[in-house]
Short mmCIF file of C-alpha atoms and ligand atoms in Angstrom, two decimals:
data_model
loop_
_atom_site.label_atom_id
_atom_site.label_comp_id
_atom_site.label_asym_id
_atom_site.label_seq_id
_atom_site.Cartn_x
_atom_site.Cartn_y
_atom_site.Cartn_z
CA UNK A 1 7.03 -1.36 21.82
CA UNK A 2 3.26 -1.15 21.26
CA UNK A 3 1.54 -4.49 21.68
CA UNK A 4 -2.03 -5.45 20.95
CA UNK A 5 -4.33 -7.71 22.92
CA UNK A 6 -3.18 -10.69 20.79
CA UNK A 7 0.46 -10.05 21.65
CA UNK A 8 1.40 -8.78 18.21
CA UNK A 9 4.18 -6.18 18.29
CA UNK A 10 3.01 -3.23 16.27
CA UNK A 11 5.83 -1.19 14.79
CA UNK A 12 4.90 -0.40 11.18
CA UNK A 13 2.82 2.66 10.30
CA UNK A 14 1.45 3.44 6.86
CA UNK A 15 0.66 7.10 6.53
CA UNK A 16 -1.71 8.30 3.86
CA UNK A 17 -0.53 11.74 2.77
CA UNK A 18 -3.59 12.60 0.74
CA UNK A 19 -6.88 11.09 -0.43
CA UNK A 20 -6.36 12.72 -3.84
CA UNK A 21 -5.06 10.90 -6.89
CA UNK A 22 -4.25 11.59 -10.52
CA UNK A 23 -5.58 8.12 -11.51
CA UNK A 24 -9.01 6.58 -10.99
CA UNK A 25 -8.25 2.85 -10.85
CA UNK A 26 -11.44 0.85 -11.31
CA UNK A 27 -10.84 -1.36 -8.25
CA UNK A 28 -9.94 1.57 -6.01
CA UNK A 29 -12.26 4.51 -6.47
CA UNK A 30 -15.26 5.70 -8.47
CA UNK A 31 -14.65 7.76 -11.60
CA UNK A 32 -16.17 10.87 -10.05
CA UNK A 33 -14.59 10.62 -6.65
CA UNK A 34 -15.29 13.45 -4.25
CA UNK A 35 -12.25 14.35 -2.16
CA UNK A 36 -12.12 15.83 1.32
CA UNK A 37 -11.52 19.54 1.77
CA UNK A 38 -7.79 20.12 2.22
CA UNK A 39 -8.39 21.70 5.63
CA UNK A 40 -9.46 18.25 6.90
CA UNK A 41 -6.14 16.65 5.91
CA UNK A 42 -3.01 16.58 8.06
CA UNK A 43 -0.52 19.31 7.25
CA UNK A 44 3.25 18.65 7.29
CA UNK A 45 3.68 19.63 10.94
CA UNK A 46 0.86 17.29 11.93
CA UNK A 47 2.34 14.41 9.94
CA UNK A 48 5.68 14.96 11.68
CA UNK A 49 3.99 15.19 15.06
CA UNK A 50 2.43 11.75 14.46
CA UNK A 51 5.70 10.27 13.23
CA UNK A 52 7.35 11.34 16.51
CA UNK A 53 4.37 10.11 18.52
CA UNK A 54 4.45 6.67 16.91
CA UNK A 55 8.24 6.45 17.30
CA UNK A 56 7.68 7.04 21.01
CA UNK A 57 5.28 4.08 20.94
CA UNK A 58 7.95 1.84 19.42
CA UNK A 59 7.20 2.25 15.71
CA UNK A 60 10.31 2.31 13.50
CA UNK A 61 9.07 1.41 10.02
CA UNK A 62 7.02 3.91 8.00
CA UNK A 63 5.45 3.90 4.55
CA UNK A 64 3.94 6.86 2.73
CA UNK A 65 0.90 6.17 0.64
CA UNK A 66 -2.37 7.77 -0.43
CA UNK A 67 -4.36 8.39 -2.63
CA UNK A 68 -1.29 9.26 -4.60
CA UNK A 69 1.45 10.53 -2.26
CA UNK A 70 3.39 12.23 -5.06
CA UNK A 71 0.60 14.77 -5.65
CA UNK A 72 1.24 16.21 -2.21
CA UNK A 73 3.10 19.53 -2.28
CA UNK A 74 6.48 19.50 -0.48
CA UNK A 75 6.74 15.70 -0.55
CA UNK A 76 10.54 15.81 -0.83
CA UNK A 77 10.88 18.15 2.17
CA UNK A 78 8.52 16.01 4.20
CA UNK A 79 10.46 12.84 3.36
CA UNK A 80 13.67 14.52 4.48
CA UNK A 81 12.10 15.55 7.79
CA UNK A 82 10.65 12.08 8.44
CA UNK A 83 13.94 10.35 7.64
CA UNK A 84 15.74 12.73 10.00
CA UNK A 85 13.36 11.97 12.85
CA UNK A 86 15.25 10.05 15.49
CA UNK A 87 13.99 6.47 15.74
CA UNK A 88 12.81 6.16 12.12
CA UNK A 89 14.67 3.15 10.70
CA UNK A 90 12.90 2.68 7.42
CA UNK A 91 10.87 4.87 5.08
CA UNK A 92 9.32 3.64 1.86
CA UNK A 93 6.46 4.75 -0.36
CA UNK A 94 3.71 3.24 -2.49
CA UNK A 95 3.01 5.20 -5.67
CA UNK A 96 1.38 4.86 -9.06
CA UNK A 97 4.72 6.00 -10.48
CA UNK A 98 3.35 8.54 -12.92
CA UNK A 99 5.51 11.42 -11.64
CA UNK A 100 8.46 9.31 -10.55
CA UNK A 101 10.57 10.28 -13.55
CA UNK A 102 10.74 13.74 -12.02
CA UNK A 103 10.71 12.75 -8.35
CA UNK A 104 12.78 9.57 -8.04
CA UNK A 105 16.17 11.26 -7.70
CA UNK A 106 15.08 14.06 -5.33
CA UNK A 107 13.23 11.51 -3.16
CA UNK A 108 16.22 9.17 -3.02
CA UNK A 109 18.48 12.11 -2.13
CA UNK A 110 16.03 13.09 0.60
CA UNK A 111 16.51 9.62 2.12
CA UNK A 112 13.55 7.58 0.83
CA UNK A 113 14.73 3.97 0.77
CA UNK A 114 12.35 2.04 -1.45
CA UNK A 115 9.21 2.32 -3.55
CA UNK A 116 6.38 0.04 -4.51
CA UNK A 117 4.94 1.04 -7.87
CA UNK A 118 1.56 -0.13 -9.09
CA UNK A 119 1.64 -1.58 -12.59
CA UNK A 120 -1.24 -3.90 -13.42
CA UNK A 121 -0.50 -4.49 -17.08
CA UNK A 122 2.10 -4.16 -19.81
CA UNK A 123 -0.51 -3.19 -22.38
CA UNK A 124 -1.08 0.58 -22.67
CA UNK A 125 -4.73 0.09 -23.72
CA UNK A 126 -5.52 -2.12 -20.75
CA UNK A 127 -3.60 0.28 -18.55
CA UNK A 128 -5.98 3.01 -19.63
CA UNK A 129 -9.00 0.81 -18.93
CA UNK A 130 -7.80 -0.09 -15.42
CA UNK A 131 -6.52 3.32 -14.31
CA UNK A 132 -8.86 5.45 -16.47
CA UNK A 133 -5.70 7.32 -17.56
CA UNK A 134 -3.51 6.98 -20.66
CA UNK A 135 -0.19 6.98 -18.77
CA UNK A 136 1.54 3.63 -19.29
CA UNK A 137 4.70 5.15 -20.79
CA UNK A 138 5.12 7.66 -17.97
CA UNK A 139 4.78 4.93 -15.36
CA UNK A 140 7.25 2.65 -17.13
CA UNK A 141 9.69 5.59 -17.27
CA UNK A 142 9.00 6.20 -13.59
CA UNK A 143 9.94 2.62 -12.74
CA UNK A 144 13.23 2.96 -14.61
CA UNK A 145 13.95 6.29 -12.92
CA UNK A 146 13.25 4.78 -9.48
CA UNK A 147 15.68 1.95 -10.20
CA UNK A 148 18.36 4.34 -11.44
CA UNK A 149 17.91 6.47 -8.34
CA UNK A 150 18.62 3.39 -6.20
CA UNK A 151 15.13 2.99 -4.69
CA UNK A 152 15.64 -0.77 -4.58
CA UNK A 153 14.48 -3.43 -4.67
CA UNK A 154 11.78 -2.14 -6.99
CA UNK A 155 8.50 -3.77 -6.05
CA UNK A 156 5.68 -3.73 -8.57
CA UNK A 157 2.15 -4.19 -7.25
CA UNK A 158 -0.32 -5.90 -9.54
CA UNK A 159 -3.97 -6.19 -8.58
CA UNK A 160 -5.26 -9.11 -10.64
CA UNK A 161 -8.71 -8.46 -12.11
CA UNK A 162 -10.57 -11.21 -13.93
CA UNK A 163 -11.09 -10.39 -17.61
CA UNK A 164 -8.81 -7.35 -17.43
CA UNK A 165 -5.24 -8.45 -16.72
CA UNK A 166 -5.40 -12.08 -15.54
CA UNK A 167 -4.21 -13.17 -19.00
CA UNK A 168 -0.98 -11.24 -18.40
CA UNK A 169 0.25 -12.79 -15.17
CA UNK A 170 2.79 -14.97 -17.02
CA UNK A 171 4.21 -12.00 -18.94
CA UNK A 172 4.41 -9.94 -15.78
CA UNK A 173 6.14 -12.75 -13.86
CA UNK A 174 8.60 -13.10 -16.76
CA UNK A 175 9.94 -9.62 -15.95
CA UNK A 176 11.78 -11.20 -13.00
CA UNK A 177 14.02 -13.07 -15.44
CA UNK A 178 15.61 -9.82 -16.58
CA UNK A 179 15.05 -7.50 -13.65
CA UNK A 180 15.85 -7.93 -9.98
CA UNK A 181 12.35 -6.70 -9.17
CA UNK A 182 9.63 -8.07 -6.92
CA UNK A 183 6.53 -8.68 -9.00
CA UNK A 184 3.72 -8.92 -6.45
CA UNK A 185 0.31 -10.26 -7.38
CA UNK A 186 -2.41 -8.93 -5.08
CA UNK A 187 -5.88 -10.36 -4.59
CA UNK A 188 -8.46 -7.66 -5.14
CA UNK A 189 -10.21 -6.70 -1.91
CA UNK A 190 -13.75 -5.42 -1.53
CA UNK A 191 -14.33 -1.95 -0.11
CA UNK A 192 -17.22 0.48 0.06
CA UNK A 193 -18.44 1.72 -3.30
CA UNK A 194 -17.31 -0.75 -5.93
CA UNK A 195 -17.86 -3.97 -4.00
CA UNK A 196 -19.81 -5.98 -6.63
CA UNK A 197 -17.08 -5.42 -9.16
CA UNK A 198 -14.39 -6.29 -6.62
CA UNK A 199 -16.08 -9.49 -5.50
CA UNK A 200 -17.00 -10.82 -8.92
CA UNK A 201 -13.65 -10.32 -10.56
CA UNK A 202 -11.26 -11.59 -7.89
CA UNK A 203 -8.55 -13.96 -9.07
CA UNK A 204 -7.00 -15.93 -6.23
CA UNK A 205 -3.26 -15.99 -5.56
CA UNK A 206 -3.43 -19.78 -5.87
CA UNK A 207 -4.83 -19.47 -9.41
CA UNK A 208 -2.13 -17.01 -10.41
CA UNK A 209 0.56 -19.26 -8.93
CA UNK A 210 -0.80 -22.22 -10.92
CA UNK A 211 -0.78 -20.30 -14.18
CA UNK A 212 2.80 -19.17 -13.65
CA UNK A 213 3.85 -22.69 -12.70
CA UNK A 214 2.29 -24.09 -15.88
CA UNK A 215 4.34 -21.65 -17.94
CA UNK A 216 7.72 -21.89 -16.19
CA UNK A 217 7.70 -25.06 -14.09
CA UNK A 218 7.73 -25.22 -10.27
CA UNK A 219 8.70 -22.00 -8.51
CA UNK A 220 11.41 -22.02 -5.87
CA UNK A 221 10.20 -20.74 -2.49
CA UNK A 222 12.29 -17.92 -1.04
CA UNK A 223 12.74 -17.79 2.78
CA UNK A 224 11.43 -21.36 3.02
CA UNK A 225 7.98 -20.15 1.95
CA UNK A 226 7.66 -17.85 4.99
CA UNK A 227 5.91 -14.53 4.66
CA UNK A 228 7.99 -11.49 3.74
CA UNK A 229 5.69 -8.75 5.09
CA UNK A 230 2.43 -9.63 3.45
CA UNK A 231 3.85 -11.57 0.48
CA UNK A 232 5.01 -15.11 -0.06
CA UNK A 233 8.02 -14.91 -2.35
CA UNK A 234 9.21 -17.30 -5.06
CA UNK A 235 11.76 -17.34 -7.82
CA UNK A 236 11.19 -18.49 -11.40
CA UNK A 237 13.67 -21.04 -12.71
CA UNK A 238 16.56 -18.83 -13.86
CA UNK A 239 14.93 -15.71 -12.42
CA UNK A 240 16.88 -12.90 -10.78
CA UNK A 241 13.91 -11.17 -9.19
CA UNK A 242 11.08 -12.42 -7.00
CA UNK A 243 7.47 -13.26 -7.71
CA UNK A 244 5.26 -12.53 -4.70
CA UNK A 245 1.69 -13.48 -3.86
CA UNK A 246 -0.44 -11.40 -1.53
CA UNK A 247 -3.47 -13.45 -0.66
CA UNK A 248 -5.22 -11.02 1.67
CA UNK A 249 -8.64 -12.45 0.77
CA UNK A 250 -8.10 -16.21 0.61
CA UNK A 251 -5.19 -16.69 3.01
CA UNK A 252 -4.91 -13.65 5.26
CA UNK A 253 -1.70 -12.90 7.14
CA UNK A 254 -3.46 -11.36 10.18
CA UNK A 255 -1.54 -13.46 12.73
CA UNK A 256 1.74 -11.81 11.74
CA UNK A 257 0.36 -8.32 11.11
CA UNK A 258 2.52 -5.63 12.75
CA UNK A 259 0.96 -2.60 11.12
CA UNK A 260 -1.45 0.22 11.66
CA UNK A 261 -2.56 2.99 9.32
CA UNK A 262 -3.00 6.70 9.64
CA UNK A 263 -5.51 8.11 7.15
CA UNK A 264 -4.89 11.47 5.50
CA UNK A 265 -7.49 13.01 7.82
CA UNK A 266 -5.63 11.73 10.86
CA UNK A 267 -7.65 8.66 11.85
CA UNK A 268 -5.79 5.68 13.22
CA UNK A 269 -7.12 2.71 11.26
CA UNK A 270 -6.34 -0.50 13.04
CA UNK A 271 -7.00 -2.95 10.21
CA UNK A 272 -7.30 -2.24 6.50
CA UNK A 273 -10.46 -4.32 6.29
CA UNK A 274 -12.22 -3.17 9.47
CA UNK A 275 -14.13 0.06 9.83
CA UNK A 276 -12.80 0.77 13.35
CA UNK A 277 -10.86 4.03 13.50
CA UNK A 278 -9.80 6.44 16.20
CA UNK A 279 -9.64 10.13 15.42
CA UNK A 280 -6.27 11.46 16.54
CA UNK A 281 -6.21 14.68 14.51
CA UNK A 282 -9.21 16.39 16.11
CA UNK A 283 -7.75 16.19 19.62
CA UNK A 284 -4.40 17.47 18.29
CA UNK A 285 -6.21 20.45 16.78
CA UNK A 286 -8.12 20.98 20.02
CA UNK A 287 -4.84 21.29 21.88
CA UNK A 288 -5.06 18.02 23.83
CA UNK A 289 -1.65 17.26 25.35
CA UNK A 290 0.84 14.92 23.67
CA UNK A 291 0.84 12.37 26.54
CA UNK A 292 -2.95 12.14 26.33
CA UNK A 293 -2.87 11.60 22.57
CA UNK A 294 -0.16 9.00 23.02
CA UNK A 295 -2.40 7.21 25.51
CA UNK A 296 -5.34 7.40 23.09
CA UNK A 297 -3.20 5.83 20.37
CA UNK A 298 -1.80 3.17 22.71
CA UNK A 299 -5.28 2.11 23.81
CA UNK A 300 -6.52 2.03 20.23
CA UNK A 301 -3.57 -0.13 19.14
CA UNK A 302 -4.27 -2.52 22.00
CA UNK A 303 -7.76 -3.03 20.57
CA UNK A 304 -6.53 -3.86 17.05
CA UNK A 305 -8.97 -6.50 15.73
CA UNK A 306 -7.62 -9.99 15.25
CA UNK A 307 -8.41 -10.31 11.59
CA UNK A 308 -10.81 -9.36 8.88
CA UNK A 309 -14.17 -10.94 8.22
CA UNK A 310 -14.22 -11.16 4.44
CA UNK A 311 -14.88 -14.91 4.55
CA UNK A 312 -18.00 -14.18 6.64
CA UNK A 313 -19.08 -11.44 4.24
CA UNK A 314 -18.04 -8.46 6.39
CA UNK A 315 -16.92 -5.71 4.05
CA UNK A 316 -15.65 -2.31 5.22
CA UNK A 317 -17.96 0.31 3.77
CA UNK A 318 -16.89 3.54 5.41
CA UNK A 319 -14.00 4.26 3.05
CA UNK A 320 -12.73 3.28 -0.37
CA UNK A 321 -9.13 2.03 -0.72
CA UNK A 322 -7.67 5.39 -1.78
CA UNK A 323 -8.92 6.95 1.45
CA UNK A 324 -7.16 4.39 3.62
CA UNK A 325 -3.91 3.99 1.78
CA UNK A 326 -3.45 0.32 0.88
N1 SAM B 401 -1.67 5.51 -5.41
C1 SAM B 401 -0.67 4.62 -4.95
C2 SAM B 401 -0.65 3.34 -5.77
O1 SAM B 401 -1.59 3.10 -6.50
O2 SAM B 401 0.32 2.60 -5.67
C3 SAM B 401 -0.78 4.30 -3.49
C4 SAM B 401 -2.16 4.08 -2.91
S1 SAM B 401 -2.98 2.62 -3.49
C5 SAM B 401 -4.50 2.71 -2.62
C6 SAM B 401 -2.04 1.34 -2.68
C7 SAM B 401 -2.16 -0.02 -3.29
O3 SAM B 401 -3.46 -0.51 -3.11
C8 SAM B 401 -1.89 -0.09 -4.78
O4 SAM B 401 -0.90 -1.05 -5.05
C9 SAM B 401 -3.21 -0.50 -5.37
O5 SAM B 401 -3.04 -1.27 -6.52
C10 SAM B 401 -3.81 -1.27 -4.23
N2 SAM B 401 -5.27 -1.38 -4.29
C11 SAM B 401 -6.17 -0.41 -4.55
N3 SAM B 401 -7.44 -0.89 -4.50
C12 SAM B 401 -7.34 -2.20 -4.18
C13 SAM B 401 -8.27 -3.26 -3.97
N4 SAM B 401 -9.59 -3.07 -4.08
N5 SAM B 401 -7.80 -4.47 -3.64
C14 SAM B 401 -6.46 -4.71 -3.53
N6 SAM B 401 -5.53 -3.76 -3.70
C15 SAM B 401 -5.96 -2.52 -4.05
FE1 SF4 B 402 -4.95 6.23 -7.25
FE2 SF4 B 402 -3.48 4.25 -6.25
FE3 SF4 B 402 -6.15 4.20 -6.06
FE4 SF4 B 402 -5.05 3.87 -8.42
S1 SF4 B 402 -4.80 2.50 -6.67
S2 SF4 B 402 -6.80 5.24 -7.96
S3 SF4 B 402 -3.31 5.15 -8.31
S4 SF4 B 402 -4.84 5.63 -5.10
#
C-alpha cells in the first residue's frame, strides 16, 4: 500500500485519457482551447503500463476521465484491458455523456462498473450557455442509456455557477424522488485561465443545501453524515436517490484523500489543486527500468501535499481542469 507522509493510504488513481473534449464548459476551459500534440499523450500500452505499476504500489481503484474520455479511440478495448489487469478492483469513468447512447452498452460489457455524468442544468438553452454546445438531448439520452446498461448508481455531477444554474438546484435535487441517482452539487474551483469567473460565481455547498432544505424540508443524512468519497450524501423526504454536496472550496476533504491523478501526458499530479507534478512518461519513453519508475512514483506519492491553499489565495495556474481530469 502506498502511504504519504501524513499517513494517508493512497489507492485511488484517476487517469486522464485525453486533454481533448467535444464540449467547452465555461468553468473548465477557454473557448479556443489549444490541445497538446497527440504524440505527447500516453498511448494504450503506456496507460496499461501505469495501471500495472500503480497496482504494484497498492492502488486498486481507478477512474477514467479527461478532457472527455469517450473521444479517445479504442476506449472500449482499453477498458477491457484495464478491468482484466490483476489487482484492479474497481473501474469507473467521468464523462459529459454526449456519446454514451452509443457507448454505454459496449463499455458495460467491457467491464466498466459505473459512470459519473456531468449535467449542470435541465434547460437546453442554459446547457448550451454552460457547455458552449447544443447537446442537452444527447446527454439526457446518454444518462438513460448508461442506466439501462447497468452502469449504476448513476451519479450526475453539477457544478453550480451563480447566475447560470443556481436557480435550478431544487429541480435537480427533485430528480432523486423518481430516480435512484446521486445528484452531486460541486463547488466551482479556480484554475489557471478562467479564475476570475470561477471565483466570482462560486455558490457554496452550504447555500445549495439551504435552498434544497427550504423546498423539501430537512434532508436525512446518509452514512451518519460521513463522507462518501468526496461527497456528503443526503436523502430528500420520500427520495429514492441521494443528494450529494462536494465542498472542495469551503470544506475540503483533504484529510481523507486517498487519490492521485495521472494526466494524459503522463504526469503524476499529487493534488488537484496543487501545481506539483512528477513526469513519469518521459522516463518510460527513455527506457528507464520499471523498478526505478516505481520508486519515482512511490517517492512522489510520499510527498503528496497535505491540502490545497485556496483559502489563502493559492490557485493552481499550470493547467486548466480539462488537462488534469477532475
Ligand atoms: N469531460 C468529463 C466531464 O465533464 O464529466 C470528464 C472531465 S471533467 C474535467 C470532470 C469533472 O470536473 C466534471 O464533472 C466537471 O463538471 C468538473 N469540473 C470542471 N471544471 C470545474 C471547476 N472549475 N470546478 C469544479 N468542477 C469542475
Ligand atoms: Fe469537457 Fe468535461 Fe471540461 Fe466540460 S467539464 S469542457 S465536458 S472536460
